[in-house]
């Protein structure tokens, strides 16, 4: 199981049925996991909807919560994707709408790992503090740094987003970490870990 697959399984098992997203080169492991899930066990993953603009993706997650009372996920690509989504995140913050806002993270390794930088855009889109542009409008932000922590971070994010006062949270997802294989026997617990 890859970290990306565990991420998607954790979201689904915690009630996230939809990912409203606008992906880039940083989301290849997510796309591969979704494709594998469609071929094998599609009910184990949220349904992904490609949205043409990031603010609209966040607005759709916002609207889904308004209709159902269940937070969903908006995922965008690194740098300009997160910047484009910022207006939607501000709206969710001011409306106290719980949602998991996630973005890709430019690969940080030059070579040697699956998912390392391999095209020029990976240098051009580097941000040294991507969360900085969002921090004023989210209750919590974090970055997935080790694959084994993926379920804990999803659980923490969803718990914080729904705690009063509700609001969006931010999770940065580096491509190399998403591409990692998890240790044999790794499972996504049926119940939240935090």
PDB file of C-alpha atoms in Angstrom:
ATOM      1  CA  UNK A   1       0.000   0.000   0.000  1.00  0.00           C
ATOM      2  CA  UNK A   2       1.350   3.426  -0.895  1.00  0.00           C
ATOM      3  CA  UNK A   3       0.972   6.464   1.342  1.00  0.00           C
ATOM      4  CA  UNK A   4      -1.359   7.996  -1.257  1.00  0.00           C
ATOM      5  CA  UNK A   5      -3.598   4.923  -1.101  1.00  0.00           C
ATOM      6  CA  UNK A   6      -3.602   5.001   2.718  1.00  0.00           C
ATOM      7  CA  UNK A   7      -4.465   8.719   2.603  1.00  0.00           C
ATOM      8  CA  UNK A   8      -7.459   8.047   0.368  1.00  0.00           C
ATOM      9  CA  UNK A   9      -8.598   5.057   2.446  1.00  0.00           C
ATOM     10  CA  UNK A  10      -8.339   7.109   5.638  1.00  0.00           C
ATOM     11  CA  UNK A  11     -10.410   9.931   4.126  1.00  0.00           C
ATOM     12  CA  UNK A  12     -13.127   7.543   2.955  1.00  0.00           C
ATOM     13  CA  UNK A  13     -13.300   5.603   6.209  1.00  0.00           C
ATOM     14  CA  UNK A  14     -13.695   8.906   8.092  1.00  0.00           C
ATOM     15  CA  UNK A  15     -16.690  10.042   6.024  1.00  0.00           C
ATOM     16  CA  UNK A  16     -15.036  12.008   3.237  1.00  0.00           C
ATOM     17  CA  UNK A  17     -16.920  10.872   0.144  1.00  0.00           C
ATOM     18  CA  UNK A  18     -15.657  13.513  -2.280  1.00  0.00           C
ATOM     19  CA  UNK A  19     -12.397  15.163  -3.223  1.00  0.00           C
ATOM     20  CA  UNK A  20     -12.987  18.347  -5.164  1.00  0.00           C
ATOM     21  CA  UNK A  21      -9.671  19.025  -6.813  1.00  0.00           C
ATOM     22  CA  UNK A  22      -7.391  20.624  -9.313  1.00  0.00           C
ATOM     23  CA  UNK A  23      -4.244  18.531  -9.544  1.00  0.00           C
ATOM     24  CA  UNK A  24      -0.773  19.173 -10.892  1.00  0.00           C
ATOM     25  CA  UNK A  25       2.505  17.294 -11.236  1.00  0.00           C
ATOM     26  CA  UNK A  26       2.706  16.974  -7.459  1.00  0.00           C
ATOM     27  CA  UNK A  27      -0.383  14.711  -7.347  1.00  0.00           C
ATOM     28  CA  UNK A  28       0.798  11.815  -9.508  1.00  0.00           C
ATOM     29  CA  UNK A  29       0.726   9.337  -6.562  1.00  0.00           C
ATOM     30  CA  UNK A  30      -2.871  10.380  -5.714  1.00  0.00           C
ATOM     31  CA  UNK A  31      -3.969   9.946  -9.323  1.00  0.00           C
ATOM     32  CA  UNK A  32      -2.248   6.548  -9.544  1.00  0.00           C
ATOM     33  CA  UNK A  33      -3.926   5.411  -6.324  1.00  0.00           C
ATOM     34  CA  UNK A  34      -7.323   6.590  -7.553  1.00  0.00           C
ATOM     35  CA  UNK A  35      -6.825   4.736 -10.835  1.00  0.00           C
ATOM     36  CA  UNK A  36      -5.807   1.559  -9.004  1.00  0.00           C
ATOM     37  CA  UNK A  37      -8.833   1.927  -6.723  1.00  0.00           C
ATOM     38  CA  UNK A  38     -11.172   2.286  -9.683  1.00  0.00           C
ATOM     39  CA  UNK A  39      -9.782  -0.936 -11.074  1.00  0.00           C
ATOM     40  CA  UNK A  40      -9.932  -2.832  -7.794  1.00  0.00           C
ATOM     41  CA  UNK A  41     -11.950  -1.440  -4.896  1.00  0.00           C
ATOM     42  CA  UNK A  42     -13.581   1.882  -5.827  1.00  0.00           C
ATOM     43  CA  UNK A  43     -15.757   1.965  -2.700  1.00  0.00           C
ATOM     44  CA  UNK A  44     -12.641   2.246  -0.518  1.00  0.00           C
ATOM     45  CA  UNK A  45     -11.751   5.718  -1.828  1.00  0.00           C
ATOM     46  CA  UNK A  46     -13.553   9.054  -2.039  1.00  0.00           C
ATOM     47  CA  UNK A  47     -14.794  10.005  -5.485  1.00  0.00           C
ATOM     48  CA  UNK A  48     -12.572  12.587  -7.123  1.00  0.00           C
ATOM     49  CA  UNK A  49     -14.026  15.404  -9.187  1.00  0.00           C
ATOM     50  CA  UNK A  50     -11.685  17.482 -11.319  1.00  0.00           C
ATOM     51  CA  UNK A  51     -12.605  21.153 -10.995  1.00  0.00           C
ATOM     52  CA  UNK A  52     -11.211  23.712 -13.432  1.00  0.00           C
ATOM     53  CA  UNK A  53     -10.527  26.414 -10.838  1.00  0.00           C
ATOM     54  CA  UNK A  54      -9.308  26.017  -7.301  1.00  0.00           C
ATOM     55  CA  UNK A  55     -11.678  28.539  -5.698  1.00  0.00           C
ATOM     56  CA  UNK A  56     -14.590  26.595  -7.171  1.00  0.00           C
ATOM     57  CA  UNK A  57     -13.182  23.329  -5.759  1.00  0.00           C
ATOM     58  CA  UNK A  58     -13.129  24.821  -2.255  1.00  0.00           C
ATOM     59  CA  UNK A  59     -16.605  26.292  -2.793  1.00  0.00           C
ATOM     60  CA  UNK A  60     -17.936  22.857  -3.734  1.00  0.00           C
ATOM     61  CA  UNK A  61     -16.535  21.301  -0.535  1.00  0.00           C
ATOM     62  CA  UNK A  62     -18.024  24.267   1.343  1.00  0.00           C
ATOM     63  CA  UNK A  63     -21.419  23.704  -0.283  1.00  0.00           C
ATOM     64  CA  UNK A  64     -21.343  19.967   0.369  1.00  0.00           C
ATOM     65  CA  UNK A  65     -20.890  20.649   4.077  1.00  0.00           C
ATOM     66  CA  UNK A  66     -23.770  23.137   4.027  1.00  0.00           C
ATOM     67  CA  UNK A  67     -26.032  20.479   2.492  1.00  0.00           C
ATOM     68  CA  UNK A  68     -24.914  17.474   4.556  1.00  0.00           C
ATOM     69  CA  UNK A  69     -23.078  18.661   7.671  1.00  0.00           C
ATOM     70  CA  UNK A  70     -20.126  16.439   6.694  1.00  0.00           C
ATOM     71  CA  UNK A  71     -16.735  17.978   5.920  1.00  0.00           C
ATOM     72  CA  UNK A  72     -15.125  17.036   2.640  1.00  0.00           C
ATOM     73  CA  UNK A  73     -11.746  17.558   1.005  1.00  0.00           C
ATOM     74  CA  UNK A  74     -10.582  20.169  -1.478  1.00  0.00           C
ATOM     75  CA  UNK A  75      -7.194  19.360  -3.005  1.00  0.00           C
ATOM     76  CA  UNK A  76      -5.138  21.620  -5.229  1.00  0.00           C
ATOM     77  CA  UNK A  77      -1.641  21.740  -6.616  1.00  0.00           C
ATOM     78  CA  UNK A  78       1.336  23.511  -5.152  1.00  0.00           C
ATOM     79  CA  UNK A  79       2.024  27.249  -5.320  1.00  0.00           C
ATOM     80  CA  UNK A  80      -0.443  28.927  -7.693  1.00  0.00           C
ATOM     81  CA  UNK A  81      -3.072  26.265  -7.002  1.00  0.00           C
ATOM     82  CA  UNK A  82      -3.020  27.054  -3.303  1.00  0.00           C
ATOM     83  CA  UNK A  83      -2.973  30.777  -4.088  1.00  0.00           C
ATOM     84  CA  UNK A  84      -5.992  30.458  -6.391  1.00  0.00           C
ATOM     85  CA  UNK A  85      -7.876  28.536  -3.695  1.00  0.00           C
ATOM     86  CA  UNK A  86      -7.192  31.149  -1.043  1.00  0.00           C
ATOM     87  CA  UNK A  87     -10.437  33.084  -1.615  1.00  0.00           C
ATOM     88  CA  UNK A  88     -12.448  29.911  -1.025  1.00  0.00           C
ATOM     89  CA  UNK A  89     -10.443  29.150   2.115  1.00  0.00           C
ATOM     90  CA  UNK A  90     -11.096  32.696   3.374  1.00  0.00           C
ATOM     91  CA  UNK A  91     -14.830  32.218   2.744  1.00  0.00           C
ATOM     92  CA  UNK A  92     -14.805  28.907   4.629  1.00  0.00           C
ATOM     93  CA  UNK A  93     -12.869  30.501   7.481  1.00  0.00           C
ATOM     94  CA  UNK A  94     -15.262  33.410   7.837  1.00  0.00           C
ATOM     95  CA  UNK A  95     -18.252  31.066   7.564  1.00  0.00           C
ATOM     96  CA  UNK A  96     -16.770  28.649  10.115  1.00  0.00           C
ATOM     97  CA  UNK A  97     -17.053  25.816   7.599  1.00  0.00           C
ATOM     98  CA  UNK A  98     -15.104  22.660   8.407  1.00  0.00           C
ATOM     99  CA  UNK A  99     -13.168  21.334   5.448  1.00  0.00           C
ATOM    100  CA  UNK A 100      -9.891  19.631   4.830  1.00  0.00           C
ATOM    101  CA  UNK A 101      -7.909  21.785   2.435  1.00  0.00           C
ATOM    102  CA  UNK A 102      -4.919  19.932   1.008  1.00  0.00           C
ATOM    103  CA  UNK A 103      -2.323  20.872  -1.530  1.00  0.00           C
ATOM    104  CA  UNK A 104       0.556  19.187  -3.158  1.00  0.00           C
ATOM    105  CA  UNK A 105       4.109  20.025  -2.218  1.00  0.00           C
ATOM    106  CA  UNK A 106       6.890  20.410  -4.729  1.00  0.00           C
ATOM    107  CA  UNK A 107       9.280  17.482  -4.440  1.00  0.00           C
ATOM    108  CA  UNK A 108      12.121  18.357  -2.111  1.00  0.00           C
ATOM    109  CA  UNK A 109      14.616  15.724  -3.251  1.00  0.00           C
ATOM    110  CA  UNK A 110      16.645  16.107  -6.423  1.00  0.00           C
ATOM    111  CA  UNK A 111      16.966  12.377  -7.146  1.00  0.00           C
ATOM    112  CA  UNK A 112      17.049   8.966  -5.560  1.00  0.00           C
ATOM    113  CA  UNK A 113      13.422   8.618  -4.504  1.00  0.00           C
ATOM    114  CA  UNK A 114      10.261   7.823  -6.373  1.00  0.00           C
ATOM    115  CA  UNK A 115       8.621  11.212  -6.824  1.00  0.00           C
ATOM    116  CA  UNK A 116      11.841  13.261  -6.770  1.00  0.00           C
ATOM    117  CA  UNK A 117      12.060  16.362  -8.947  1.00  0.00           C
ATOM    118  CA  UNK A 118      12.154  15.472 -12.620  1.00  0.00           C
ATOM    119  CA  UNK A 119      10.882  18.458 -14.616  1.00  0.00           C
ATOM    120  CA  UNK A 120      11.784  22.182 -14.495  1.00  0.00           C
ATOM    121  CA  UNK A 121       8.485  23.270 -12.936  1.00  0.00           C
ATOM    122  CA  UNK A 122       9.494  21.509  -9.717  1.00  0.00           C
ATOM    123  CA  UNK A 123      12.143  24.177  -9.154  1.00  0.00           C
ATOM    124  CA  UNK A 124      10.019  27.073 -10.395  1.00  0.00           C
ATOM    125  CA  UNK A 125       7.086  26.296  -8.104  1.00  0.00           C
ATOM    126  CA  UNK A 126       9.119  25.779  -4.943  1.00  0.00           C
ATOM    127  CA  UNK A 127       7.662  27.574  -1.928  1.00  0.00           C
ATOM    128  CA  UNK A 128       9.601  27.700   1.302  1.00  0.00           C
ATOM    129  CA  UNK A 129       6.523  28.321   3.456  1.00  0.00           C
ATOM    130  CA  UNK A 130       3.431  27.518   1.434  1.00  0.00           C
ATOM    131  CA  UNK A 131       1.336  27.339   4.590  1.00  0.00           C
ATOM    132  CA  UNK A 132       2.275  30.964   5.302  1.00  0.00           C
ATOM    133  CA  UNK A 133      -0.248  32.294   2.796  1.00  0.00           C
ATOM    134  CA  UNK A 134      -3.006  30.213   4.405  1.00  0.00           C
ATOM    135  CA  UNK A 135      -2.112  30.320   8.073  1.00  0.00           C
ATOM    136  CA  UNK A 136      -4.235  33.350   8.902  1.00  0.00           C
ATOM    137  CA  UNK A 137      -7.353  31.566   7.612  1.00  0.00           C
ATOM    138  CA  UNK A 138      -6.966  27.983   8.829  1.00  0.00           C
ATOM    139  CA  UNK A 139      -7.214  26.547  12.321  1.00  0.00           C
ATOM    140  CA  UNK A 140      -4.256  24.216  11.817  1.00  0.00           C
ATOM    141  CA  UNK A 141      -1.675  23.414   9.189  1.00  0.00           C
ATOM    142  CA  UNK A 142       0.766  20.578   8.844  1.00  0.00           C
ATOM    143  CA  UNK A 143       2.844  18.707   6.295  1.00  0.00           C
ATOM    144  CA  UNK A 144       2.960  14.971   5.771  1.00  0.00           C
ATOM    145  CA  UNK A 145       6.629  14.208   6.362  1.00  0.00           C
ATOM    146  CA  UNK A 146       6.612  10.465   7.039  1.00  0.00           C
ATOM    147  CA  UNK A 147       4.275   7.970   5.445  1.00  0.00           C
ATOM    148  CA  UNK A 148       3.496   6.183   8.702  1.00  0.00           C
ATOM    149  CA  UNK A 149       1.854   9.330  10.070  1.00  0.00           C
ATOM    150  CA  UNK A 150      -0.726   9.648   7.278  1.00  0.00           C
ATOM    151  CA  UNK A 151      -3.714   8.256   9.186  1.00  0.00           C
ATOM    152  CA  UNK A 152      -2.868  10.249  12.311  1.00  0.00           C
ATOM    153  CA  UNK A 153      -2.677  13.470  10.291  1.00  0.00           C
ATOM    154  CA  UNK A 154      -6.004  12.809   8.541  1.00  0.00           C
ATOM    155  CA  UNK A 155      -7.634  12.053  11.891  1.00  0.00           C
ATOM    156  CA  UNK A 156      -6.118  15.135  13.546  1.00  0.00           C
ATOM    157  CA  UNK A 157      -7.131  17.350  10.621  1.00  0.00           C
ATOM    158  CA  UNK A 158     -10.732  16.154  10.629  1.00  0.00           C
ATOM    159  CA  UNK A 159     -11.005  16.413  14.427  1.00  0.00           C
ATOM    160  CA  UNK A 160      -9.671  19.976  14.449  1.00  0.00           C
ATOM    161  CA  UNK A 161     -11.787  21.145  11.517  1.00  0.00           C
ATOM    162  CA  UNK A 162     -14.958  20.010  13.327  1.00  0.00           C
ATOM    163  CA  UNK A 163     -14.039  21.261  16.811  1.00  0.00           C
ATOM    164  CA  UNK A 164     -15.762  24.499  17.797  1.00  0.00           C
ATOM    165  CA  UNK A 165     -15.315  27.003  16.420  1.00  0.00           C
ATOM    166  CA  UNK A 166     -15.296  25.046  13.193  1.00  0.00           C
ATOM    167  CA  UNK A 167     -13.167  26.053  10.253  1.00  0.00           C
ATOM    168  CA  UNK A 168     -10.816  24.859   7.526  1.00  0.00           C
ATOM    169  CA  UNK A 169      -7.514  23.100   8.142  1.00  0.00           C
ATOM    170  CA  UNK A 170      -4.558  22.745   5.787  1.00  0.00           C
ATOM    171  CA  UNK A 171      -2.450  19.706   4.969  1.00  0.00           C
ATOM    172  CA  UNK A 172       0.538  19.822   2.627  1.00  0.00           C
ATOM    173  CA  UNK A 173       1.295  16.576   0.793  1.00  0.00           C
ATOM    174  CA  UNK A 174       4.825  16.155  -0.624  1.00  0.00           C
ATOM    175  CA  UNK A 175       4.975  14.011  -3.743  1.00  0.00           C
ATOM    176  CA  UNK A 176       7.826  11.768  -2.563  1.00  0.00           C
ATOM    177  CA  UNK A 177       6.039  10.908   0.675  1.00  0.00           C
ATOM    178  CA  UNK A 178       2.779  10.117  -1.150  1.00  0.00           C
ATOM    179  CA  UNK A 179       4.688   7.785  -3.499  1.00  0.00           C
ATOM    180  CA  UNK A 180       6.320   5.781  -0.679  1.00  0.00           C
ATOM    181  CA  UNK A 181       5.323   2.208   0.008  1.00  0.00           C
ATOM    182  CA  UNK A 182       4.157   1.643   3.567  1.00  0.00           C
ATOM    183  CA  UNK A 183       5.536  -1.250   5.642  1.00  0.00           C
ATOM    184  CA  UNK A 184       3.972  -4.657   5.105  1.00  0.00           C
ATOM    185  CA  UNK A 185       0.955  -5.081   7.324  1.00  0.00           C
ATOM    186  CA  UNK A 186       0.155  -1.354   7.529  1.00  0.00           C
ATOM    187  CA  UNK A 187      -3.589  -0.883   7.883  1.00  0.00           C
ATOM    188  CA  UNK A 188      -5.968   2.039   8.135  1.00  0.00           C
ATOM    189  CA  UNK A 189      -7.829   1.590  11.439  1.00  0.00           C
ATOM    190  CA  UNK A 190     -11.616   1.613  11.173  1.00  0.00           C
ATOM    191  CA  UNK A 191     -11.849   4.256  13.916  1.00  0.00           C
ATOM    192  CA  UNK A 192      -9.976   7.556  14.236  1.00  0.00           C
ATOM    193  CA  UNK A 193      -6.618   7.349  15.988  1.00  0.00           C
ATOM    194  CA  UNK A 194      -6.875  10.752  17.701  1.00  0.00           C
TER     195      UNK A 194
END
